[in-house]
Short mmCIF file of C-alpha atoms in Angstrom, two decimals:
data_model
loop_
_atom_site.label_atom_id
_atom_site.label_comp_id
_atom_site.label_asym_id
_atom_site.label_seq_id
_atom_site.Cartn_x
_atom_site.Cartn_y
_atom_site.Cartn_z
CA UNK U 1 124.61 171.29 -297.86
CA UNK U 2 126.90 171.19 -294.86
CA UNK U 3 130.43 171.15 -296.28
CA UNK U 4 132.06 172.02 -292.95
CA UNK U 5 134.29 169.50 -291.16
CA UNK U 6 132.67 167.50 -288.34
CA UNK U 7 135.67 168.22 -286.07
CA UNK U 8 136.49 171.86 -285.37
CA UNK U 9 139.78 173.33 -286.61
CA UNK U 10 140.85 173.84 -282.98
CA UNK U 11 140.25 170.13 -282.34
CA UNK U 12 142.19 169.16 -285.46
CA UNK U 13 145.15 171.21 -284.24
CA UNK U 14 145.15 169.18 -281.03
CA UNK U 15 144.95 166.03 -283.10
CA UNK U 16 148.04 167.06 -285.07
CA UNK U 17 149.83 167.57 -281.76
CA UNK U 18 148.86 164.07 -280.62
CA UNK U 19 150.25 162.57 -283.84
CA UNK U 20 153.48 164.49 -283.23
CA UNK U 21 153.71 163.08 -279.68
CA UNK U 22 153.15 159.56 -281.00
CA UNK U 23 155.97 159.89 -283.54
CA UNK U 24 158.22 161.28 -280.80
CA UNK U 25 157.39 158.29 -278.56
CA UNK U 26 158.68 155.87 -281.21
CA UNK U 27 161.64 157.99 -282.29
CA UNK U 28 162.86 157.92 -278.67
CA UNK U 29 162.71 154.13 -278.72
CA UNK U 30 164.36 153.78 -282.11
CA UNK U 31 161.28 152.19 -283.70
CA UNK U 32 161.21 152.72 -287.47
CA UNK U 33 158.20 154.39 -289.12
CA UNK U 34 157.00 152.46 -292.19
CA UNK U 35 154.21 152.65 -294.76
CA UNK U 36 152.54 149.63 -296.35
CA UNK U 37 149.83 149.36 -299.02
CA UNK U 38 146.21 150.12 -298.22
CA UNK U 39 145.28 148.16 -301.36
CA UNK U 40 146.33 144.52 -301.40
CA UNK U 41 145.57 141.36 -303.37
CA UNK U 42 144.03 139.58 -300.42
CA UNK U 43 141.98 140.63 -297.44
CA UNK U 44 141.08 139.12 -294.13
CA UNK U 45 139.47 135.75 -293.36
CA UNK U 46 138.24 136.75 -289.89
CA UNK U 47 134.58 135.74 -289.35
CA UNK U 48 133.51 139.18 -288.15
CA UNK U 49 135.68 141.49 -290.27
CA UNK U 50 134.78 142.55 -293.78
CA UNK U 51 136.97 144.21 -296.40
CA UNK U 52 135.76 146.81 -298.84
CA UNK U 53 136.82 145.58 -302.27
CA UNK U 54 137.68 147.43 -305.46
CA UNK U 55 139.30 146.88 -308.85
CA UNK U 56 142.31 148.28 -310.64
CA UNK U 57 142.50 148.52 -314.43
CA UNK U 58 145.48 150.07 -316.25
CA UNK U 59 148.82 149.40 -317.94
CA UNK U 60 149.71 145.74 -317.35
CA UNK U 61 146.26 145.09 -315.94
CA UNK U 62 143.91 145.01 -318.90
CA UNK U 63 141.88 142.51 -316.94
CA UNK U 64 140.71 144.20 -313.73
CA UNK U 65 142.74 143.29 -310.65
CA UNK U 66 140.63 142.66 -307.55
CA UNK U 67 141.97 144.52 -304.55
CA UNK U 68 141.06 144.64 -300.88
CA UNK U 69 141.26 147.80 -298.80
CA UNK U 70 143.13 146.58 -295.72
CA UNK U 71 141.35 146.20 -292.39
CA UNK U 72 144.77 146.56 -290.73
CA UNK U 73 148.39 146.71 -292.00
CA UNK U 74 149.32 143.56 -290.08
CA UNK U 75 150.24 141.16 -292.89
CA UNK U 76 152.40 143.62 -294.80
CA UNK U 77 154.17 144.77 -291.62
CA UNK U 78 154.98 141.16 -290.75
CA UNK U 79 156.48 140.72 -294.21
CA UNK U 80 158.75 143.69 -293.47
CA UNK U 81 159.76 142.13 -290.16
CA UNK U 82 160.47 138.78 -291.84
CA UNK U 83 162.63 140.73 -294.32
CA UNK U 84 164.71 142.10 -291.43
CA UNK U 85 163.23 145.51 -290.62
CA UNK U 86 163.46 145.11 -286.83
CA UNK U 87 161.05 147.13 -284.66
CA UNK U 88 158.54 149.10 -286.75
CA UNK U 89 155.44 151.24 -286.38
CA UNK U 90 152.88 152.67 -288.76
CA UNK U 91 150.25 155.40 -288.59
CA UNK U 92 147.79 154.66 -291.36
CA UNK U 93 144.23 154.46 -292.53
CA UNK U 94 142.39 151.16 -292.22
CA UNK U 95 139.01 150.39 -293.78
CA UNK U 96 136.26 148.07 -292.59
CA UNK U 97 132.93 147.34 -294.19
CA UNK U 98 129.78 146.99 -292.03
CA UNK U 99 131.11 149.28 -289.28
CA UNK U 100 129.62 152.69 -288.58
CA UNK U 101 128.46 154.26 -285.33
CA UNK U 102 129.51 156.30 -282.34
CA UNK U 103 132.90 154.55 -282.10
CA UNK U 104 133.23 153.45 -285.73
CA UNK U 105 133.83 155.17 -289.02
CA UNK U 106 134.35 152.74 -291.94
CA UNK U 107 137.65 154.50 -292.71
CA UNK U 108 139.69 155.16 -289.58
CA UNK U 109 143.21 155.84 -288.37
CA UNK U 110 145.26 153.07 -286.85
CA UNK U 111 148.56 152.92 -285.04
CA UNK U 112 150.21 149.54 -285.28
CA UNK U 113 153.59 148.62 -283.86
CA UNK U 114 155.85 145.58 -283.48
CA UNK U 115 158.64 144.99 -281.01
CA UNK U 116 161.30 142.32 -281.54
CA UNK U 117 161.96 139.87 -278.69
CA UNK U 118 158.98 141.20 -276.76
CA UNK U 119 156.29 138.90 -275.48
CA UNK U 120 152.74 140.12 -274.77
CA UNK U 121 153.65 141.08 -271.18
CA UNK U 122 156.54 143.29 -272.36
CA UNK U 123 154.31 144.92 -274.95
CA UNK U 124 151.45 145.50 -272.48
CA UNK U 125 153.96 147.38 -270.29
CA UNK U 126 154.95 149.54 -273.23
CA UNK U 127 151.33 150.24 -274.23
CA UNK U 128 150.69 151.17 -270.58
CA UNK U 129 153.55 153.71 -270.69
CA UNK U 130 152.31 154.97 -274.07
CA UNK U 131 148.79 155.58 -272.72
CA UNK U 132 150.09 157.34 -269.61
CA UNK U 133 152.01 159.74 -271.86
CA UNK U 134 149.25 160.29 -274.42
CA UNK U 135 146.25 160.51 -272.06
CA UNK U 136 147.95 161.70 -268.85
CA UNK U 137 146.32 158.76 -267.06
CA UNK U 138 147.57 156.56 -264.22
CA UNK U 139 149.18 153.14 -264.63
CA UNK U 140 146.75 150.51 -265.95
CA UNK U 141 145.01 147.57 -264.30
CA UNK U 142 145.66 144.04 -265.56
CA UNK U 143 143.12 141.19 -265.60
CA UNK U 144 143.16 137.86 -267.34
CA UNK U 145 140.07 137.13 -269.45
CA UNK U 146 139.19 134.46 -266.91
CA UNK U 147 139.55 136.83 -263.94
CA UNK U 148 137.39 139.47 -265.64
CA UNK U 149 134.59 136.93 -266.25
CA UNK U 150 134.74 135.45 -262.75
CA UNK U 151 134.74 138.90 -261.19
CA UNK U 152 131.66 140.24 -262.99
CA UNK U 153 129.66 137.20 -264.07
CA UNK U 154 130.89 134.29 -261.89
CA UNK U 155 131.27 132.34 -265.15
CA UNK U 156 134.56 130.57 -265.87
CA UNK U 157 135.08 131.23 -269.60
CA UNK U 158 137.56 128.35 -269.86
CA UNK U 159 135.22 125.72 -268.42
CA UNK U 160 131.69 126.88 -269.19
CA UNK U 161 129.17 125.33 -271.56
CA UNK U 162 127.02 127.05 -274.19
CA UNK U 163 123.89 126.37 -272.08
CA UNK U 164 125.36 128.19 -269.06
CA UNK U 165 126.18 131.26 -271.19
CA UNK U 166 122.70 131.28 -272.75
CA UNK U 167 121.13 131.01 -269.30
CA UNK U 168 123.18 133.97 -268.06
CA UNK U 169 121.95 136.16 -270.94
CA UNK U 170 118.35 134.95 -270.50
CA UNK U 171 118.48 135.71 -266.78
CA UNK U 172 119.65 139.23 -267.65
CA UNK U 173 116.36 139.68 -269.51
CA UNK U 174 117.51 139.09 -273.09
CA UNK U 175 116.08 135.73 -274.15
CA UNK U 176 115.93 136.78 -277.82
CA UNK U 177 119.64 137.45 -278.18
CA UNK U 178 120.42 134.26 -276.22
CA UNK U 179 118.51 132.27 -278.81
CA UNK U 180 120.15 133.78 -281.92
CA UNK U 181 123.74 133.33 -280.70
CA UNK U 182 124.86 129.76 -281.07
CA UNK U 183 128.65 129.54 -280.73
CA UNK U 184 130.49 129.73 -277.42
CA UNK U 185 132.77 132.43 -278.80
CA UNK U 186 129.87 134.66 -279.92
CA UNK U 187 128.18 134.21 -276.53
CA UNK U 188 131.37 135.00 -274.58
CA UNK U 189 131.99 138.09 -276.72
CA UNK U 190 128.43 139.28 -276.21
CA UNK U 191 128.61 138.86 -272.44
CA UNK U 192 132.01 140.54 -272.38
CA UNK U 193 130.86 143.62 -274.29
CA UNK U 194 127.52 143.91 -272.48
CA UNK U 195 128.33 142.97 -268.90
CA UNK U 196 132.08 143.45 -268.42
CA UNK U 197 133.50 146.07 -270.78
CA UNK U 198 131.75 148.99 -269.05
CA UNK U 199 132.73 147.85 -265.57
CA UNK U 200 136.48 147.72 -266.12
CA UNK U 201 138.97 150.47 -266.93
CA UNK U 202 136.87 153.39 -265.74
CA UNK U 203 139.55 155.20 -263.71
CA UNK U 204 142.64 153.90 -265.48
CA UNK U 205 143.01 151.78 -268.62
CA UNK U 206 142.50 148.05 -268.13
CA UNK U 207 144.40 145.31 -269.94
CA UNK U 208 142.56 142.03 -270.45
CA UNK U 209 144.87 139.20 -271.54
CA UNK U 210 145.01 135.47 -272.13
CA UNK U 211 141.91 135.17 -274.29
CA UNK U 212 140.40 131.70 -274.81
CA UNK U 213 142.27 129.76 -277.51
CA UNK U 214 139.20 129.96 -279.80
CA UNK U 215 139.74 133.75 -279.87
CA UNK U 216 143.51 133.46 -280.45
CA UNK U 217 143.29 135.28 -283.78
CA UNK U 218 146.99 135.72 -284.72
CA UNK U 219 148.43 135.15 -281.24
CA UNK U 220 150.56 132.28 -279.99
CA UNK U 221 148.90 129.82 -277.63
CA UNK U 222 150.31 129.87 -274.11
CA UNK U 223 152.81 127.01 -273.68
CA UNK U 224 151.93 126.44 -270.01
CA UNK U 225 148.16 126.60 -270.57
CA UNK U 226 147.03 125.72 -274.07
CA UNK U 227 143.47 126.82 -273.24
CA UNK U 228 144.54 130.45 -273.61
CA UNK U 229 146.20 132.60 -276.27
CA UNK U 230 148.82 135.29 -275.66
CA UNK U 231 146.45 138.00 -276.85
CA UNK U 232 145.44 141.17 -275.01
CA UNK U 233 143.05 144.05 -275.38
CA UNK U 234 142.92 147.45 -273.69
CA UNK U 235 139.72 149.09 -272.44
CA UNK U 236 139.33 152.59 -271.10
CA UNK U 237 136.08 154.32 -270.15
CA UNK U 238 134.01 151.74 -272.02
CA UNK U 239 136.06 152.05 -275.21
CA UNK U 240 137.96 149.15 -276.75
CA UNK U 241 141.22 150.85 -277.59
CA UNK U 242 143.82 148.30 -278.67
CA UNK U 243 144.39 144.66 -279.49
CA UNK U 244 147.77 142.95 -279.30
CA UNK U 245 149.44 139.58 -279.73
CA UNK U 246 152.56 137.71 -278.89
CA UNK U 247 152.71 136.98 -282.60
CA UNK U 248 152.13 133.59 -284.12
CA UNK U 249 155.25 132.71 -286.13
CA UNK U 250 154.42 129.15 -287.21
CA UNK U 251 153.42 128.99 -290.87
CA UNK U 252 151.47 125.75 -290.53
CA UNK U 253 149.50 126.98 -287.55
CA UNK U 254 148.79 130.24 -289.40
CA UNK U 255 147.48 128.37 -292.45
CA UNK U 256 145.32 126.23 -290.16
CA UNK U 257 143.80 129.34 -288.57
CA UNK U 258 143.05 130.92 -291.97
CA UNK U 259 141.32 127.68 -292.99
CA UNK U 260 139.38 127.51 -289.72
CA UNK U 261 138.25 131.10 -290.28
CA UNK U 262 136.96 130.20 -293.71
CA UNK U 263 135.12 127.18 -292.31
CA UNK U 264 133.42 129.42 -289.77
CA UNK U 265 132.54 131.87 -292.55
CA UNK U 266 131.01 129.06 -294.58
CA UNK U 267 128.98 127.81 -291.59
CA UNK U 268 127.70 131.36 -291.04
CA UNK U 269 126.65 131.58 -294.69
CA UNK U 270 129.36 134.10 -295.55
CA UNK U 271 131.67 134.12 -298.54
CA UNK U 272 135.08 132.47 -298.00
CA UNK U 273 138.07 134.77 -298.47
CA UNK U 274 141.36 134.27 -300.30
CA UNK U 275 144.29 133.47 -298.01
CA UNK U 276 147.32 135.80 -298.01
CA UNK U 277 150.06 133.58 -299.42
CA UNK U 278 152.65 136.37 -299.23
CA UNK U 279 152.29 136.28 -295.45
CA UNK U 280 152.57 132.51 -295.35
CA UNK U 281 155.74 132.64 -297.51
CA UNK U 282 157.21 135.25 -295.17
CA UNK U 283 156.42 133.06 -292.14
CA UNK U 284 158.06 130.11 -293.88
CA UNK U 285 161.18 132.20 -294.36
CA UNK U 286 161.03 132.98 -290.63
CA UNK U 287 159.35 135.66 -288.53
CA UNK U 288 161.48 136.71 -285.53
CA UNK U 289 159.95 136.37 -282.08
CA UNK U 290 157.93 139.56 -281.64
CA UNK U 291 154.80 141.13 -280.19
CA UNK U 292 152.53 143.59 -281.99
CA UNK U 293 149.57 145.80 -281.20
CA UNK U 294 147.01 147.84 -283.13
CA UNK U 295 145.47 150.91 -281.51
CA UNK U 296 142.63 153.11 -282.75
CA UNK U 297 143.88 156.67 -283.09
CA UNK U 298 140.45 158.27 -283.47
CA UNK U 299 139.32 156.60 -280.25
CA UNK U 300 142.55 157.54 -278.46
CA UNK U 301 141.87 161.12 -279.47
CA UNK U 302 138.21 160.86 -278.38
CA UNK U 303 139.49 159.83 -274.93
CA UNK U 304 142.18 162.53 -274.85
CA UNK U 305 139.66 165.26 -275.63
CA UNK U 306 136.55 163.63 -274.12
CA UNK U 307 134.70 163.71 -277.43
CA UNK U 308 131.33 161.93 -277.41
CA UNK U 309 131.32 160.79 -281.05
CA UNK U 310 134.04 159.68 -283.46
CA UNK U 311 132.77 162.23 -285.98
CA UNK U 312 134.04 164.98 -283.69
CA UNK U 313 137.53 163.45 -283.75
CA UNK U 314 137.93 163.30 -287.54
CA UNK U 315 137.76 166.01 -290.19
CA UNK U 316 135.10 164.35 -292.33
CA UNK U 317 133.09 161.20 -291.78
CA UNK U 318 131.08 158.70 -293.80
CA UNK U 319 128.03 161.00 -293.81
CA UNK U 320 129.84 164.01 -295.28
CA UNK U 321 132.88 162.66 -297.13
CA UNK Q 1 104.64 145.15 -294.60
CA UNK Q 2 108.30 145.18 -295.55
CA UNK Q 3 111.07 143.83 -293.36
CA UNK Q 4 113.85 146.13 -292.23
CA UNK Q 5 117.46 145.04 -291.78
CA UNK Q 6 119.36 146.42 -288.79
CA UNK Q 7 121.27 148.63 -291.25
CA UNK Q 8 118.03 150.53 -291.85
CA UNK Q 9 117.47 151.19 -288.14
CA UNK Q 10 117.20 154.85 -287.16
CA UNK Q 11 115.21 157.06 -284.85
CA UNK Q 12 111.52 157.11 -285.87
CA UNK Q 13 111.50 153.77 -287.72
CA UNK Q 14 108.37 151.75 -286.89
CA UNK Q 15 108.84 148.02 -286.32
CA UNK Q 16 106.87 145.12 -284.83
CA UNK Q 17 108.02 143.62 -281.54
CA UNK Q 18 106.11 140.94 -279.60
CA UNK Q 19 103.04 141.67 -281.76
CA UNK Q 20 103.03 145.37 -280.88
CA UNK Q 21 103.99 148.30 -283.10
CA UNK Q 22 107.03 150.16 -281.79
CA UNK Q 23 109.02 153.23 -282.66
CA UNK Q 24 112.83 153.25 -282.52
CA UNK Q 25 114.12 156.08 -280.33
CA UNK Q 26 117.87 155.47 -280.43
CA UNK Q 27 120.09 152.99 -282.24
CA UNK Q 28 123.66 152.30 -281.17
CA UNK Q 29 126.13 149.94 -282.81
CA UNK Q 30 128.19 147.68 -280.58
CA UNK Q 31 131.05 145.99 -282.42
CA UNK Q 32 133.87 144.25 -280.60
CA UNK Q 33 137.05 144.52 -282.71
CA UNK Q 34 136.98 140.85 -283.59
CA UNK Q 35 133.43 139.92 -282.68
CA UNK Q 36 129.85 139.85 -283.87
CA UNK Q 37 128.26 143.31 -284.21
CA UNK Q 38 125.02 144.19 -282.43
CA UNK Q 39 122.48 146.99 -282.59
CA UNK Q 40 121.47 148.16 -279.15
CA UNK Q 41 118.15 149.91 -279.59
CA UNK Q 42 115.87 151.98 -277.38
CA UNK Q 43 112.28 151.39 -278.39
CA UNK Q 44 108.92 152.84 -277.45
CA UNK Q 45 105.98 150.47 -277.62
CA UNK Q 46 103.29 152.57 -279.26
CA UNK Q 47 100.24 151.06 -277.56
CA UNK Q 48 101.47 150.65 -273.99
CA UNK Q 49 103.87 153.61 -274.23
CA UNK Q 50 106.56 151.52 -272.50
CA UNK Q 51 110.18 152.31 -273.32
CA UNK Q 52 112.61 149.41 -273.36
CA UNK Q 53 116.07 148.41 -274.57
CA UNK Q 54 116.62 145.59 -276.96
CA UNK Q 55 119.65 144.12 -278.69
CA UNK Q 56 119.64 142.77 -282.23
CA UNK Q 57 122.37 140.84 -283.98
CA UNK Q 58 123.52 143.12 -286.80
CA UNK Q 59 122.37 141.87 -290.18
CA UNK Q 60 119.14 140.38 -288.84
CA UNK Q 61 115.86 141.82 -290.00
CA UNK Q 62 112.56 142.61 -288.32
CA UNK Q 63 109.04 143.11 -289.58
CA UNK Q 64 108.08 146.72 -290.18
CA UNK Q 65 104.92 148.14 -288.60
CA UNK Q 66 102.33 149.88 -290.78
CA UNK Q 67 102.19 152.96 -288.62
CA UNK Q 68 101.48 156.49 -289.79
CA UNK Q 69 100.75 159.77 -288.12
CA UNK Q 70 98.10 162.14 -289.35
CA UNK Q 71 96.87 165.53 -288.15
CA UNK Q 72 93.12 165.58 -287.58
CA UNK Q 73 90.71 168.07 -285.99
CA UNK Q 74 88.73 166.94 -282.94
CA UNK Q 75 84.96 167.01 -283.52
CA UNK Q 76 83.00 165.46 -280.65
CA UNK Q 77 82.64 162.57 -278.24
CA UNK Q 78 79.56 160.33 -278.58
CA UNK Q 79 79.99 158.70 -275.20
CA UNK Q 80 82.03 155.80 -276.53
CA UNK Q 81 84.23 157.16 -279.31
CA UNK Q 82 86.04 160.40 -279.96
CA UNK Q 83 85.59 161.58 -283.54
CA UNK Q 84 88.24 163.36 -285.59
CA UNK Q 85 88.17 164.79 -289.10
CA UNK Q 86 90.74 165.45 -291.79
CA UNK Q 87 90.18 169.13 -292.63
CA UNK Q 88 91.23 168.63 -296.27
CA UNK Q 89 89.38 165.44 -297.21
CA UNK Q 90 86.62 165.63 -294.53
CA UNK Q 91 87.30 161.94 -293.85
CA UNK Q 92 86.40 161.00 -290.28
CA UNK Q 93 88.02 158.60 -287.84
CA UNK Q 94 86.81 157.43 -284.42
CA UNK Q 95 89.26 156.66 -281.59
CA UNK Q 96 88.41 154.70 -278.45
CA UNK Q 97 89.24 155.44 -274.82
CA UNK Q 98 92.35 153.23 -274.94
CA UNK Q 99 93.84 155.32 -277.76
CA UNK Q 100 92.98 158.54 -275.92
CA UNK Q 101 94.42 157.49 -272.57
CA UNK Q 102 94.98 160.47 -270.31
CA UNK Q 103 94.86 162.90 -273.21
CA UNK Q 104 91.08 163.06 -273.27
CA UNK Q 105 91.17 165.94 -270.81
CA UNK Q 106 92.95 168.24 -273.28
CA UNK Q 107 90.59 167.81 -276.25
CA UNK Q 108 88.83 170.98 -277.31
CA UNK Q 109 86.65 171.05 -280.39
CA UNK Q 110 88.44 172.14 -283.58
CA UNK Q 111 91.90 171.58 -282.08
CA UNK Q 112 94.18 169.67 -284.44
CA UNK Q 113 95.62 166.53 -282.84
CA UNK Q 114 98.18 164.04 -284.09
CA UNK Q 115 96.60 160.61 -284.46
CA UNK Q 116 98.82 157.52 -284.72
CA UNK Q 117 97.27 154.86 -286.95
CA UNK Q 118 98.35 151.22 -286.97
CA UNK Q 119 96.95 149.24 -289.89
CA UNK Q 120 94.52 152.13 -290.34
CA UNK Q 121 93.18 152.13 -286.75
CA UNK Q 122 93.96 154.84 -284.20
CA UNK Q 123 96.23 153.65 -281.37
CA UNK Q 124 97.30 157.00 -279.91
CA UNK Q 125 96.10 160.59 -279.88
CA UNK Q 126 98.46 163.47 -279.07
CA UNK Q 127 96.86 166.84 -278.38
CA UNK Q 128 98.61 170.04 -279.53
CA UNK Q 129 101.54 170.97 -277.24
CA UNK Q 130 99.63 174.07 -276.16
CA UNK Q 131 95.86 174.35 -275.78
CA UNK Q 132 93.67 177.31 -274.79
CA UNK Q 133 90.80 176.40 -272.49
CA UNK Q 134 88.20 178.21 -270.41
CA UNK Q 135 88.18 178.06 -266.61
CA UNK Q 136 84.84 176.70 -265.40
CA UNK Q 137 85.58 176.42 -261.72
CA UNK Q 138 88.10 177.92 -259.29
CA UNK Q 139 88.11 179.63 -255.89
CA UNK Q 140 87.85 183.40 -256.01
CA UNK Q 141 91.30 184.92 -255.83
CA UNK Q 142 92.57 186.96 -252.94
CA UNK Q 143 92.78 190.65 -253.65
CA UNK Q 144 96.23 192.05 -253.95
CA UNK Q 145 97.93 188.75 -254.78
CA UNK Q 146 99.60 189.12 -258.12
CA UNK Q 147 102.71 187.05 -257.57
CA UNK Q 148 100.77 183.80 -257.70
CA UNK Q 149 102.83 182.08 -255.03
CA UNK Q 150 101.66 178.49 -254.84
CA UNK Q 151 98.54 179.19 -256.89
CA UNK Q 152 95.26 177.30 -256.70
CA UNK Q 153 93.54 174.49 -258.60
CA UNK Q 154 91.25 175.39 -261.50
CA UNK Q 155 88.94 173.13 -263.50
CA UNK Q 156 88.90 173.68 -267.27
CA UNK Q 157 86.03 173.25 -269.72
CA UNK Q 158 87.38 169.82 -270.74
CA UNK Q 159 87.52 168.59 -267.11
CA UNK Q 160 91.30 168.94 -266.73
CA UNK Q 161 92.53 170.41 -263.46
CA UNK Q 162 95.62 172.63 -263.49
CA UNK Q 163 97.29 174.94 -260.98
CA UNK Q 164 96.82 178.61 -261.84
CA UNK Q 165 97.92 181.86 -260.17
CA UNK Q 166 95.50 183.24 -257.57
CA UNK Q 167 94.39 186.17 -259.76
CA UNK Q 168 92.90 183.94 -262.48
CA UNK Q 169 89.09 183.93 -262.41
CA UNK Q 170 86.22 181.76 -263.70
CA UNK Q 171 85.46 182.47 -267.35
CA UNK Q 172 89.01 183.40 -268.29
CA UNK Q 173 90.76 181.50 -271.08
CA UNK Q 174 94.23 180.22 -270.27
CA UNK Q 175 97.04 178.57 -272.18
CA UNK Q 176 98.27 175.19 -270.91
CA UNK Q 177 101.27 173.02 -271.90
CA UNK Q 178 99.72 169.56 -272.42
CA UNK Q 179 103.08 167.80 -272.09
CA UNK Q 180 103.54 168.95 -268.49
CA UNK Q 181 99.97 169.92 -267.60
CA UNK Q 182 101.21 173.32 -266.49
CA UNK Q 183 99.66 176.77 -266.79
CA UNK Q 184 101.57 178.94 -269.27
CA UNK Q 185 99.64 182.23 -269.19
CA UNK Q 186 96.42 183.97 -270.11
CA UNK Q 187 95.36 183.23 -273.68
CA UNK Q 188 96.02 185.77 -276.37
CA UNK Q 189 99.02 187.29 -274.61
#
């Protein structure tokens, strides 16, 4: 039996140093470190994210309480912000079912931070600075989702039809996958990760922003162009590193998106998920204008140390934990 | 045959694709943060030997292929089929020229080969990595040349032609790497 860690002790020392640098980055900017529960009474409604669930039994809970290991600390952090915390960050574990591979361990480390009175452009600038300090890389490139598609596929993601996307995938020699993907969003995401992601951000990180409204997730829609959401992602050397939003603050819109998620889940034959009413109550009370981003620490460290597999960036992984 | 879900994919798994049995070589997960997950798989088609890439939507399943490998000793060729025998059960199997492909030239009697069976029929024959065969034809070597620069062609008892050093003579038994078709050395050394 191999009881040894999958990352060497020397590597783990470098990892500890990286965590120290991250905390220093936020201390300098007066951003408060917080901790929120990994176990919560509701999970995520997102079509393509799955919680791992468990139960608590004990004093006061003779009947088992169903709990969800959080896929990200987003909802709880927003409750803190609504309660008046101001700018906050968290370094924590997040857990996702169904995800395991070269860039995925079901339990992974996440850095999530929120800045008050920032929009997505302000936050992209800060993430850019952050990456330059952590990875000693040059300033990032910036592309809108539409620009990235036009540049590498000549498809306009804001105007195209499902048939055009299917034809593109078929012409690339993958008729089978073109026939199993039915929604425009799934097709766009497939083309993005197969034909764009590896062509951008090779020398310096690349920000892709203004995602189609259907992929808004928890971002505000852009007031000047309602076809796009104020959401961004960061790619570097073929790795998806971070995802950020100019945060949705409207309770009714948030409830609508949760319900839309559940409809999509139902259509896909998946179980519908309970909605987080604590978050909705916090939004009703009022969430200040803010932008937030979540960044994968294990992947950041893979990039910093040029590690080929996530298992080499973490002490123990799903195969030896 | 059972179906396999993408979660069961791993190197060596045998699945059916376009009516042909295939072996998975590599399996990589592609999962956008907020998108559908995919399995990007490198596959070898076991009959044509072609290697290709294919993407599956994670969670989908594919039909398994009833493929097994068995080690059998080569007996003889009757002009149409090559006959192999299981040394433990004495059961015999005949493979055709298609299954043999280029590997026919390495078959020496008694050598144990790996036979790939699909639904019980042989579809591929792999000779041992190293075989020892007798030289039946080669030009006489030049005296004094021991370095073997360049070498010369030599025909082996099975018909295979390999390059050997100049000092190797007819009647000698040499060791050959069947994966590269290269001379390794004199046998028994």
